[in-house]
Tab-separated table of C-alpha atoms in Angstrom:
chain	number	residue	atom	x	y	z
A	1	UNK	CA	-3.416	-28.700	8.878
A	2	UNK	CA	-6.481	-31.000	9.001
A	3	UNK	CA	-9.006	-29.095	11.143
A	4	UNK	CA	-11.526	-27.656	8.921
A	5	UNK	CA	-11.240	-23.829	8.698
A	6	UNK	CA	-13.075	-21.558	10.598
A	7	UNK	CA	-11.939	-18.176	9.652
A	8	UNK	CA	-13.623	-17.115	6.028
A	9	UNK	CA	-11.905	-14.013	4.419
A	10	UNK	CA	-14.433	-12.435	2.315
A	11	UNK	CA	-16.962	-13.399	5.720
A	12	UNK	CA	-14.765	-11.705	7.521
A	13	UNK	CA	-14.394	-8.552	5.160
A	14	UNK	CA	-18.411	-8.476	4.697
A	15	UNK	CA	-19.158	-8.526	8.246
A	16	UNK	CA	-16.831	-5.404	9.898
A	17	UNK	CA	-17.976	-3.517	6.404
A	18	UNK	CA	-21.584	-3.919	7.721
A	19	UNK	CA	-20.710	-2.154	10.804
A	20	UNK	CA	-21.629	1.700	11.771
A	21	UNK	CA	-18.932	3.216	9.698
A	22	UNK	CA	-15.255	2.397	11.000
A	23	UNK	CA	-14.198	6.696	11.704
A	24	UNK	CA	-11.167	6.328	14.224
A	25	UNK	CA	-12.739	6.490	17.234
A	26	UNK	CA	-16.377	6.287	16.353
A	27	UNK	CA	-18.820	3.308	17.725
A	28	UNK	CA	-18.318	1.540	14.434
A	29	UNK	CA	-14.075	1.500	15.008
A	30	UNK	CA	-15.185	-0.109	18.737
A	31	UNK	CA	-17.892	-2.728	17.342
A	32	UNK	CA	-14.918	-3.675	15.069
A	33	UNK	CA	-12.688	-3.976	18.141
A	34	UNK	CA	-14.917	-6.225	19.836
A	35	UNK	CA	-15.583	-8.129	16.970
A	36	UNK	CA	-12.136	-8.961	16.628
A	37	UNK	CA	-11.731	-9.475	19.911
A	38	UNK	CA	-14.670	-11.878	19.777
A	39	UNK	CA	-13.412	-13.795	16.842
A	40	UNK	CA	-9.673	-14.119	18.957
A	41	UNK	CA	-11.465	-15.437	21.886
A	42	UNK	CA	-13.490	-17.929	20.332
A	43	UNK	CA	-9.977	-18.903	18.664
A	44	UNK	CA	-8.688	-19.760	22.237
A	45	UNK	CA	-7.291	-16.605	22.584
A	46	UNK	CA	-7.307	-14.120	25.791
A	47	UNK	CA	-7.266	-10.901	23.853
A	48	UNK	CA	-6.306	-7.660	25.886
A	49	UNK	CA	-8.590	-4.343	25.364
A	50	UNK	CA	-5.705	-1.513	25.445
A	51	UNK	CA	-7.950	1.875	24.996
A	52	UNK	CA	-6.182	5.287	24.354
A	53	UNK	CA	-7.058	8.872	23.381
A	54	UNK	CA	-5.748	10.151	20.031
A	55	UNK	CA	-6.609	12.783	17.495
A	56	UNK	CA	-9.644	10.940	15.162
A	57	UNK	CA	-9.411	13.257	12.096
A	58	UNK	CA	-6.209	12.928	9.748
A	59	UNK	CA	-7.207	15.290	7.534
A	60	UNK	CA	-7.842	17.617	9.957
A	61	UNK	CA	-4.486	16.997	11.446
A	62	UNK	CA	-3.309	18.484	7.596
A	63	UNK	CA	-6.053	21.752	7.503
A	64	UNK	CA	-4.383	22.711	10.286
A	65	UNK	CA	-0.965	22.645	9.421
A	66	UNK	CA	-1.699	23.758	6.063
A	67	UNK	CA	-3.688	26.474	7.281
A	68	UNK	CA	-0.495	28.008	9.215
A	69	UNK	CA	1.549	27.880	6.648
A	70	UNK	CA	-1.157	29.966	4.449
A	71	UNK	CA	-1.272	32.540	7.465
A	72	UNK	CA	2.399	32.482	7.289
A	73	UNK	CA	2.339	33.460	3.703
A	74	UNK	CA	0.268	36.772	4.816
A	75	UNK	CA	2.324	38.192	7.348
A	76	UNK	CA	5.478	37.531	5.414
A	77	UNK	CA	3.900	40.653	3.262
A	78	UNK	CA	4.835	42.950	6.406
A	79	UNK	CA	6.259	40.627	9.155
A	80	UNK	CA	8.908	38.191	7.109
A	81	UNK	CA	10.703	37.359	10.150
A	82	UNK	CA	7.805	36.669	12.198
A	83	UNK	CA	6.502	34.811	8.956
A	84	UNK	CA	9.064	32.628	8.924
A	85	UNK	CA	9.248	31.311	12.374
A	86	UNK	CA	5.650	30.187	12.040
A	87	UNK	CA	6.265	28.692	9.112
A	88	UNK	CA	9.515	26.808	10.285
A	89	UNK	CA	7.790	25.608	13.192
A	90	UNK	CA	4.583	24.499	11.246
A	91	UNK	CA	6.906	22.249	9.227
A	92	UNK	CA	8.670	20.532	12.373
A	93	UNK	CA	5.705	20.142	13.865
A	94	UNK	CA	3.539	18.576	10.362
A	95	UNK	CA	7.133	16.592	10.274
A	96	UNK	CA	6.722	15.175	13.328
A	97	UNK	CA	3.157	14.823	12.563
A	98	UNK	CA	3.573	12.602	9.553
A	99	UNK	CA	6.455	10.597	10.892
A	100	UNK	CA	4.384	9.359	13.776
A	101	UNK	CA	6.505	11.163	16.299
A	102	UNK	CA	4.253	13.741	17.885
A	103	UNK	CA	3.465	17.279	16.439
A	104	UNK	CA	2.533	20.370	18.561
A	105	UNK	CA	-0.153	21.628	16.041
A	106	UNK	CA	-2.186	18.729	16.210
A	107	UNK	CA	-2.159	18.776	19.984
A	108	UNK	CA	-4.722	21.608	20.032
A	109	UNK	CA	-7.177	19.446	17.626
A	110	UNK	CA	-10.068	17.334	19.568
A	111	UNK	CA	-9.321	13.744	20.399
A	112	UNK	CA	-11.500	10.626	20.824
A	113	UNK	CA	-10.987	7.162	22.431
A	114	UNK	CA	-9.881	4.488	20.352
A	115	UNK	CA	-8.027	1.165	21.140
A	116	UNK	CA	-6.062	-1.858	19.983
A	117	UNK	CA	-7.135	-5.244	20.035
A	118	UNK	CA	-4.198	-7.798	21.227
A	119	UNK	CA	-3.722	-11.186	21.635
A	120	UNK	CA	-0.510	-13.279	22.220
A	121	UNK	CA	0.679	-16.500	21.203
A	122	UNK	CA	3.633	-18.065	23.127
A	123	UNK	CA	6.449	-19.960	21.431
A	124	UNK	CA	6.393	-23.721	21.310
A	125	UNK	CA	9.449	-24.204	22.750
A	126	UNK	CA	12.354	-21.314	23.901
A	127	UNK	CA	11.082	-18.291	22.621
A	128	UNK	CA	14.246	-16.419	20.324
A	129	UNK	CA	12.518	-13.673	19.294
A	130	UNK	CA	8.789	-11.872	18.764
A	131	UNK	CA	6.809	-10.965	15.622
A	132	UNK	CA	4.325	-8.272	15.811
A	133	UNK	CA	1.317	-8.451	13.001
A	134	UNK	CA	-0.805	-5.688	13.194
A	135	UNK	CA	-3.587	-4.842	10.629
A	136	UNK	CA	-6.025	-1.703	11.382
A	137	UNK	CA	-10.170	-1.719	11.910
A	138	UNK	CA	-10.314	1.650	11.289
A	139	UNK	CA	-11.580	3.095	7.983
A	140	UNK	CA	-10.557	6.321	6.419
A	141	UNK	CA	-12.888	9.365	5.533
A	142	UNK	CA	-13.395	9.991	1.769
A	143	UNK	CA	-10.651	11.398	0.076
A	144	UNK	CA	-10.586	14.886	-1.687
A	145	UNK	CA	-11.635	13.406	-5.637
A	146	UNK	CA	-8.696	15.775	-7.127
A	147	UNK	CA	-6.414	13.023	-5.710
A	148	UNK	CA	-8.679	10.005	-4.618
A	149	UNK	CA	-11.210	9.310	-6.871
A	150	UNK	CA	-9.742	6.446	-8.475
A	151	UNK	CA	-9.724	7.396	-12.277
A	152	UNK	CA	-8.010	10.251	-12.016
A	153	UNK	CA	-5.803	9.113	-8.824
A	154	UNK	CA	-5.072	5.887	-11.234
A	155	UNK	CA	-3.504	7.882	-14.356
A	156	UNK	CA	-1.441	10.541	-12.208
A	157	UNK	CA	0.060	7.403	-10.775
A	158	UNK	CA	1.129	6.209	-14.350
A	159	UNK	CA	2.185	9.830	-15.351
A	160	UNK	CA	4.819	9.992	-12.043
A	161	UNK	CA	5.991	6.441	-13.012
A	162	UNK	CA	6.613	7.158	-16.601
A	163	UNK	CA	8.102	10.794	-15.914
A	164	UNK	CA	9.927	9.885	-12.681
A	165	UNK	CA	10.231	6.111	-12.069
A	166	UNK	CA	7.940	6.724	-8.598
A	167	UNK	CA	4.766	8.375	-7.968
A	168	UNK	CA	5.363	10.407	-4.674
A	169	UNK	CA	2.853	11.389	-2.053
A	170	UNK	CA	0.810	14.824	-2.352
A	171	UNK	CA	1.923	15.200	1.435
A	172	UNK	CA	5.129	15.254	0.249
A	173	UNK	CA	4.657	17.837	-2.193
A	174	UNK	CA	2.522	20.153	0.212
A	175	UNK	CA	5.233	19.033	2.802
A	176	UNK	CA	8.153	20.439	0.601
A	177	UNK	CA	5.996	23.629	-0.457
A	178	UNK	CA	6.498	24.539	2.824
A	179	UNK	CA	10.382	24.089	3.626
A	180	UNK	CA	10.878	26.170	0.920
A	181	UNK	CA	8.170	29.114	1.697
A	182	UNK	CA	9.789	28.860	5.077
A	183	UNK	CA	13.258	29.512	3.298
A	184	UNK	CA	12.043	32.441	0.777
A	185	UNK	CA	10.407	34.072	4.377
A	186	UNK	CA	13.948	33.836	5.560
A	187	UNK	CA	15.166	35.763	2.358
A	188	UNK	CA	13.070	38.379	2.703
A	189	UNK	CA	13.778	38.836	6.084
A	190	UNK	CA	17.334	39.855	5.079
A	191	UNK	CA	16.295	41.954	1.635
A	192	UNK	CA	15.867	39.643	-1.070
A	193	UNK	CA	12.625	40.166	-3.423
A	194	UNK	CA	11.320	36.667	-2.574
A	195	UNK	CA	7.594	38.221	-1.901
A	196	UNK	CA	6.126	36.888	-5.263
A	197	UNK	CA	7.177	33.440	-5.090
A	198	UNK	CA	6.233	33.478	-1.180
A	199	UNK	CA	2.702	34.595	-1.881
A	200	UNK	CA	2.596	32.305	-4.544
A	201	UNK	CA	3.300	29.116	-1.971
A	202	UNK	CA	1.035	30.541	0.762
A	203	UNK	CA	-1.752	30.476	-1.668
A	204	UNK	CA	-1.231	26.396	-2.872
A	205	UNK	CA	-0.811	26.452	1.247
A	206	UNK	CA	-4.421	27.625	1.527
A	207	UNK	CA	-6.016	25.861	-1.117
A	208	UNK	CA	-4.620	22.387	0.105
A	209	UNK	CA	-6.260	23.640	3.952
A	210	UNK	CA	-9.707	24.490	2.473
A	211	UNK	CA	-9.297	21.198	0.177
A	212	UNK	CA	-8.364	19.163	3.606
A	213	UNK	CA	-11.130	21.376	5.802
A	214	UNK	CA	-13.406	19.955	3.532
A	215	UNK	CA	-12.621	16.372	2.912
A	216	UNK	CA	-12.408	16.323	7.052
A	217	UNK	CA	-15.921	16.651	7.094
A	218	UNK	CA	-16.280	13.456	4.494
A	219	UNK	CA	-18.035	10.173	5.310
A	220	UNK	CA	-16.149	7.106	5.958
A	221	UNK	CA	-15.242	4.683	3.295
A	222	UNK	CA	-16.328	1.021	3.558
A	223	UNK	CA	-13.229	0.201	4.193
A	224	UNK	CA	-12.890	-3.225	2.994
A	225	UNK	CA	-9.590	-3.568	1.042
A	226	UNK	CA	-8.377	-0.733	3.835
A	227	UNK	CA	-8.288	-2.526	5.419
A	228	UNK	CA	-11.073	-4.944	6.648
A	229	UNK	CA	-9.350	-7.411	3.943
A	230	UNK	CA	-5.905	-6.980	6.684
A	231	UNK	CA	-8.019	-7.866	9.474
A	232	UNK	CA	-9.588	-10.766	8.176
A	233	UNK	CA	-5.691	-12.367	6.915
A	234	UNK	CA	-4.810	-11.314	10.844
A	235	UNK	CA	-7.467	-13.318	12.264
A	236	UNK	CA	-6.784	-16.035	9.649
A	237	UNK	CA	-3.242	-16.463	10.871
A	238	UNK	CA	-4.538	-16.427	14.397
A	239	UNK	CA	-6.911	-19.396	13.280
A	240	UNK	CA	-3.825	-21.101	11.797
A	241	UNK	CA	-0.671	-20.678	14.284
A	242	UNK	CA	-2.719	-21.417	17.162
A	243	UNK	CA	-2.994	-24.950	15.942
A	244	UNK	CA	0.594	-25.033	14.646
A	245	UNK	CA	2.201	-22.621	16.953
A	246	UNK	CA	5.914	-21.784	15.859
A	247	UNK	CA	8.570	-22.988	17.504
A	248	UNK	CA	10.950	-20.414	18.774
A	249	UNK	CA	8.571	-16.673	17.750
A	250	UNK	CA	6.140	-15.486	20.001
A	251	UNK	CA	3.651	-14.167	17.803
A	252	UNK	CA	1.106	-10.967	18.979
A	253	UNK	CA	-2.082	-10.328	16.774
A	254	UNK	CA	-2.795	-6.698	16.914
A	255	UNK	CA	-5.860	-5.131	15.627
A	256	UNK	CA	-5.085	-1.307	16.073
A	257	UNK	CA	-7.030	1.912	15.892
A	258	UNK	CA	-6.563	4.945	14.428
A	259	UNK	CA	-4.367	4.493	12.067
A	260	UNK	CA	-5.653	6.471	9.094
A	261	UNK	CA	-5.587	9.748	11.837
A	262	UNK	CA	-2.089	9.266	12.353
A	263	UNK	CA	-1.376	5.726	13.379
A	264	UNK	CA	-1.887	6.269	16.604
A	265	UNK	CA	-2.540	2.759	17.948
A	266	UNK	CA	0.968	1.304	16.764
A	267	UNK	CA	2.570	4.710	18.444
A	268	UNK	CA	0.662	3.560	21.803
A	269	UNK	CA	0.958	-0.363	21.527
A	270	UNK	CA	5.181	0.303	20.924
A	271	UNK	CA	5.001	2.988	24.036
A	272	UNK	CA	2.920	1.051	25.926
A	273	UNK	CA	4.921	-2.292	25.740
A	274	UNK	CA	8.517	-0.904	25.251
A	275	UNK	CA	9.890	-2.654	28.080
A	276	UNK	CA	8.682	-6.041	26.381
A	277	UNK	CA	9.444	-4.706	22.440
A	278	UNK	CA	13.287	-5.505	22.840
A	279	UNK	CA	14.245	-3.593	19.423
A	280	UNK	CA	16.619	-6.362	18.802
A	281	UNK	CA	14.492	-9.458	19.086
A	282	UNK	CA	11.218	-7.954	17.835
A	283	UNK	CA	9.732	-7.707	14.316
A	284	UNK	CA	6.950	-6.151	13.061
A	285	UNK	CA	4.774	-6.627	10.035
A	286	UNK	CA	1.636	-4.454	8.761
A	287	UNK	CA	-1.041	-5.988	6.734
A	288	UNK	CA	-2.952	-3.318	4.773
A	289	UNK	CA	-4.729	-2.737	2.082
A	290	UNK	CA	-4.844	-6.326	0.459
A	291	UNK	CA	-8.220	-6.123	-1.529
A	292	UNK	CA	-6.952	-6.464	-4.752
A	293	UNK	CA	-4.055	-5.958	-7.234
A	294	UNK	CA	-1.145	-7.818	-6.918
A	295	UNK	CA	0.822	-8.604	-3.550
A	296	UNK	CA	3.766	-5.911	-3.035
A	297	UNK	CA	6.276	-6.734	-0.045
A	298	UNK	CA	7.404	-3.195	0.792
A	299	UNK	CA	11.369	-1.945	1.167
A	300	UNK	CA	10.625	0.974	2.435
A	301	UNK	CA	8.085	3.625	3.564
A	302	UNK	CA	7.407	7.442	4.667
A	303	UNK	CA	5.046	10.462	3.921
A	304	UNK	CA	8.012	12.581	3.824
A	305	UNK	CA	11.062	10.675	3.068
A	306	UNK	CA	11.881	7.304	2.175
A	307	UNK	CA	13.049	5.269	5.276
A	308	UNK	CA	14.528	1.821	4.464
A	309	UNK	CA	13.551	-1.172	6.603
A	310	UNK	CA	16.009	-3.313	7.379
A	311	UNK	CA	17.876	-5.344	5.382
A	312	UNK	CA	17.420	-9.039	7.155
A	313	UNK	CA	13.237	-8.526	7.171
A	314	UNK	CA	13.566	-7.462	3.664
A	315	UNK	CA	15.888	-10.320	2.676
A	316	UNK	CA	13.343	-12.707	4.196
A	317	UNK	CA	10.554	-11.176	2.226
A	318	UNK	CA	12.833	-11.684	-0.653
A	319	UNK	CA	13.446	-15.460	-0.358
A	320	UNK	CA	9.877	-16.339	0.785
A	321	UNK	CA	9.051	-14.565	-2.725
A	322	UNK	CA	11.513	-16.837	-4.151
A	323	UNK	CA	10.220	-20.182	-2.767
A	324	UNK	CA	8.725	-22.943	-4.876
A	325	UNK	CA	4.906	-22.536	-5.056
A	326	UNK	CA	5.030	-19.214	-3.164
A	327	UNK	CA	2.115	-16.616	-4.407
A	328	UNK	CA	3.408	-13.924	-6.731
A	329	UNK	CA	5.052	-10.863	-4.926
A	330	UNK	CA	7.452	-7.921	-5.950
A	331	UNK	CA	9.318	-5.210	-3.998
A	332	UNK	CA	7.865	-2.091	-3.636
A	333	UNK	CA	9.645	1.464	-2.588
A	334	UNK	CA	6.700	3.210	-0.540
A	335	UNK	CA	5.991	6.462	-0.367
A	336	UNK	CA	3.213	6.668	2.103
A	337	UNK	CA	2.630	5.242	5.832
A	338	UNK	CA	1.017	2.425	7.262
A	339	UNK	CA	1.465	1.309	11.167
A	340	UNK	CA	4.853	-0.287	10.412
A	341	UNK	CA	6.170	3.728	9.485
A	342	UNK	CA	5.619	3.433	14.333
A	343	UNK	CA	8.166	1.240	14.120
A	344	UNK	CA	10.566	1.890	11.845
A	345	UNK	CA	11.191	5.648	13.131
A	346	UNK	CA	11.522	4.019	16.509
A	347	UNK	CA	14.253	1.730	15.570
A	348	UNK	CA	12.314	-1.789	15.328
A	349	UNK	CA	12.830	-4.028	13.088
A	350	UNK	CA	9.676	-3.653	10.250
A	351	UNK	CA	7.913	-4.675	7.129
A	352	UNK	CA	4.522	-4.107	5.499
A	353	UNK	CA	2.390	-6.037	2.850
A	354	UNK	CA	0.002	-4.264	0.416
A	355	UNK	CA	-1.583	-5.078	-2.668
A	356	UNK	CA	-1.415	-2.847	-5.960
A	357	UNK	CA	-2.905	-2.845	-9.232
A	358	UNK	CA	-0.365	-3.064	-12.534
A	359	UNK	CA	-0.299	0.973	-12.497
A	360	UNK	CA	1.011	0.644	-8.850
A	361	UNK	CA	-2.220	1.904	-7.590
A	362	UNK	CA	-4.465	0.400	-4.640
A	363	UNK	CA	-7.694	-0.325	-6.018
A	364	UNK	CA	-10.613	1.896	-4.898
A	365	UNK	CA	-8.257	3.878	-2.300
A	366	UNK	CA	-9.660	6.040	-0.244
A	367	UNK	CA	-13.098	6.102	-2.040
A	368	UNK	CA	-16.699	5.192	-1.446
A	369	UNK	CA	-15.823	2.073	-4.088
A	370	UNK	CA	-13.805	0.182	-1.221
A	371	UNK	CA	-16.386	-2.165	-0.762
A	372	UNK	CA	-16.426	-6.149	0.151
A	373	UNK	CA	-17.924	-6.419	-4.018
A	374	UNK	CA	-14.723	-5.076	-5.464
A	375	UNK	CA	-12.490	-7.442	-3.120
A	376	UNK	CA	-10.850	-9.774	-5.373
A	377	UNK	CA	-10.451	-12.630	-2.829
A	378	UNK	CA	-7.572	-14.085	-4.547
A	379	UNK	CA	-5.326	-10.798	-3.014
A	380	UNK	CA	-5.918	-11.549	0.874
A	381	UNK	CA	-5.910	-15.465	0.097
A	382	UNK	CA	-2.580	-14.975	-1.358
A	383	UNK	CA	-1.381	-12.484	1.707
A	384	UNK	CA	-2.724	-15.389	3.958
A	385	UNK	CA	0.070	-17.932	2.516
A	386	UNK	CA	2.372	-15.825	1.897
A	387	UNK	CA	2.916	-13.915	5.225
A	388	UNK	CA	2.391	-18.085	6.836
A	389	UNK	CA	5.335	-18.862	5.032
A	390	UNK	CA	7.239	-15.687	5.806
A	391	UNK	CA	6.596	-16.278	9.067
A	392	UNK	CA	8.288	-20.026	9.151
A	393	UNK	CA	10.871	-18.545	7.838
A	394	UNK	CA	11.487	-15.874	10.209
A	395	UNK	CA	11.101	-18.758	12.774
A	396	UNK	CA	13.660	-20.690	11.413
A	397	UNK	CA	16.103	-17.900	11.496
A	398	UNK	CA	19.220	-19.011	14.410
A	399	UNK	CA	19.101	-17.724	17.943
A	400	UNK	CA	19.080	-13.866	18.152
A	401	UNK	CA	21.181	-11.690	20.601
A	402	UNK	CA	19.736	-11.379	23.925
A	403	UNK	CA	17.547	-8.204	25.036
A	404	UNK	CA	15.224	-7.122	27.518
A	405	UNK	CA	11.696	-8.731	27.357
């Protein structure tokens, strides 16, 4: 590629961290929107404005559900029946809250408009198949510092590791709590002396909704390794394919919102364009979080169990890892979300790249420390060329069974 390069990471990361702060659906989420959208269309590009409504507070999505299952834990004192219905249906509806497939509790919460930022590159020549990149503008609101703030998030991380092999989610836990208060409500409700332990889950319940009422009311991160630095390797390979297009992949440059309230943009970019998203010629790859740490190709993801992707994007992951001169990467089992979680419930085709630090920690997640000073450039410079070559790859793959769109 001889044209000089345009598209500066760290410039990149320092400019959308200077914005209003990035809150999912704030003015600082929509400068960053048209900033991409800017930087796309000076590229060449004719990038589409999609807006939607969605919730805008994650956490509060969590007080809420939390909060039920507390109030739950109180009438199962008189009402154990009743108790347990409300706590059964908290738990379907937290999760279908956490696996991006629409939750009835967090329907009565306020929404806000957000959007996603696309822009689409044909094929060279016959178009096979279509790889979706998407990388989010929106920045998360401080986390609670019993699990966020990084020192402490840092050496629990270790602990899990060393006692379990894998450091699971809090969601999970709080997640969990509740499928089994909802089963000791059901064993009162038939006689057995389940009360104690009952009580005992409502009030971790309640805790965890105060702790989550709280940090709801938090100030946005900077947001730079999460994920200004996935932005900035988006727009990169925008910059780059656009002067060396690939051959037979149509590629689509996403720059969603609200993912850190519940991934809401890559829920309405895959409803939006499911007539075109032919599950069996469409792939999509996250970019987030790749501030620092080393680069992590994931095999898996979910806040509430471990969903595999499948085995052909993962296998090209693998042997892009593998290639002479490639930048270091490693496999990595998830046990959280990022937009790719959108796709992977719905059947597509998915794959995300993150960075972690050797404890298997993101650096500064979460946390007021996120800023464009503790980006170690090397981490999205090495996503850059590695997701460019994982991309050829994917291009060179043979002719794909036919599909609608």
């Amino acid at each position: 590629m001889d044209q000089p390069r345009r598209i500066d990471l760290m410039e990149q990361i320092r400019v959308l961290c200077a914005l209003p702060p990035r809150l999912a659906g704030s003015e600082g989420e929509r400068r960053a929107h048209e900033h991409a959208a800017a930087v796309l269309r000076d590229l060449g590009y004719a990038p589409e404005v999609e807006e939607f409504r969605a919730i805008t507070n994650g956490y509060a999505r969590l007080a809420a559900h939390c909060g039920a299952l507390a109030l739950a834990g109180s009438l199962g004192i008189t009402s154990p029946r009743l108790a347990a219905l409300l706590a059964g249906g908290t738990n379907l509806s937290l999760w279908g809250d956490l696996e991006a497939r629409g939750a009835a509790l967090s329907r009565l919460l306020p929404r806000g408009t957000s959007r996603n930022v696309l822009a689409r590159l044909p094929a060279a020549r016959e178009r096979r198949r279509r790889a979706v990149l998407m990388a989010h503008v929106d920045a998360a609101r401080e986390g609670p510092a019993v699990f966020f703030e990084p020192r402490r998030a840092r050496a629990a991380v270790e602990l899990f590791h060393d006692k379990l092999g894998h450091a699971p989610n809090p969601v999970q836990i709080v997640f969990w709590a509740g499928v089994a208060q909802t089963a000791l409500h059901a064993g009162a409700s038939v006689g057995l002396p389940t009360q104690l332990a009952t009580w005992a889950l409502a009030q971790l319940q309640g805790w965890v909704a105060w702790t989550m009422a709280r940090a709801a009311l938090n100030p946005a991160v900077p947001g730079a390794s999460d994920d200004a630095a996935g932005v900035a390797v988006l727009l990169a390979l925008a910059e780059d394919l656009r002067l060396a297009p690939l051959d037979h992949t149509e590629v689509w440059f996403v720059a969603t919102g609200c993912e850190e309230s519940g991934l809401a943009g890559a829920v309405e970019l895959l409803e939006r364009h499911a007539a075109e998203l032919d599950r069996e010629r469409t792939w999509l790859l996250a970019l987030d979080t790749l501030g620092g740490g080393a680069l992590r190709w994931c095999t898996g993801e979910g806040f509430v169990r471990f969903l595999r992707y499948d085995a052909s994007f993962v296998a090209l992951a693998r042997e892009t890892a593998a290639e002479p001169g490639a930048p270091p990467a490693r496999p990595y089992a998830m046990t959280f979300g990022t937009d790719a979680l959108a796709g992977l419930v719905r059947g597509y085709r998915t794959l995300s790249l993150i960075a972690l630090d050797d404890a298997g920690y993101p650096p500064h997640y979460h946390w007021r420390s996120d800023t464009p000073e503790n980006i170690d450039p090397a981490t999205p410079a090495a996503a850059l060329e590695f997701t460019r070559r994982l991309l050829r790859r994917l291009d060179a793959l043979p002719e794909e069974p036919a599909g609608p769109g």
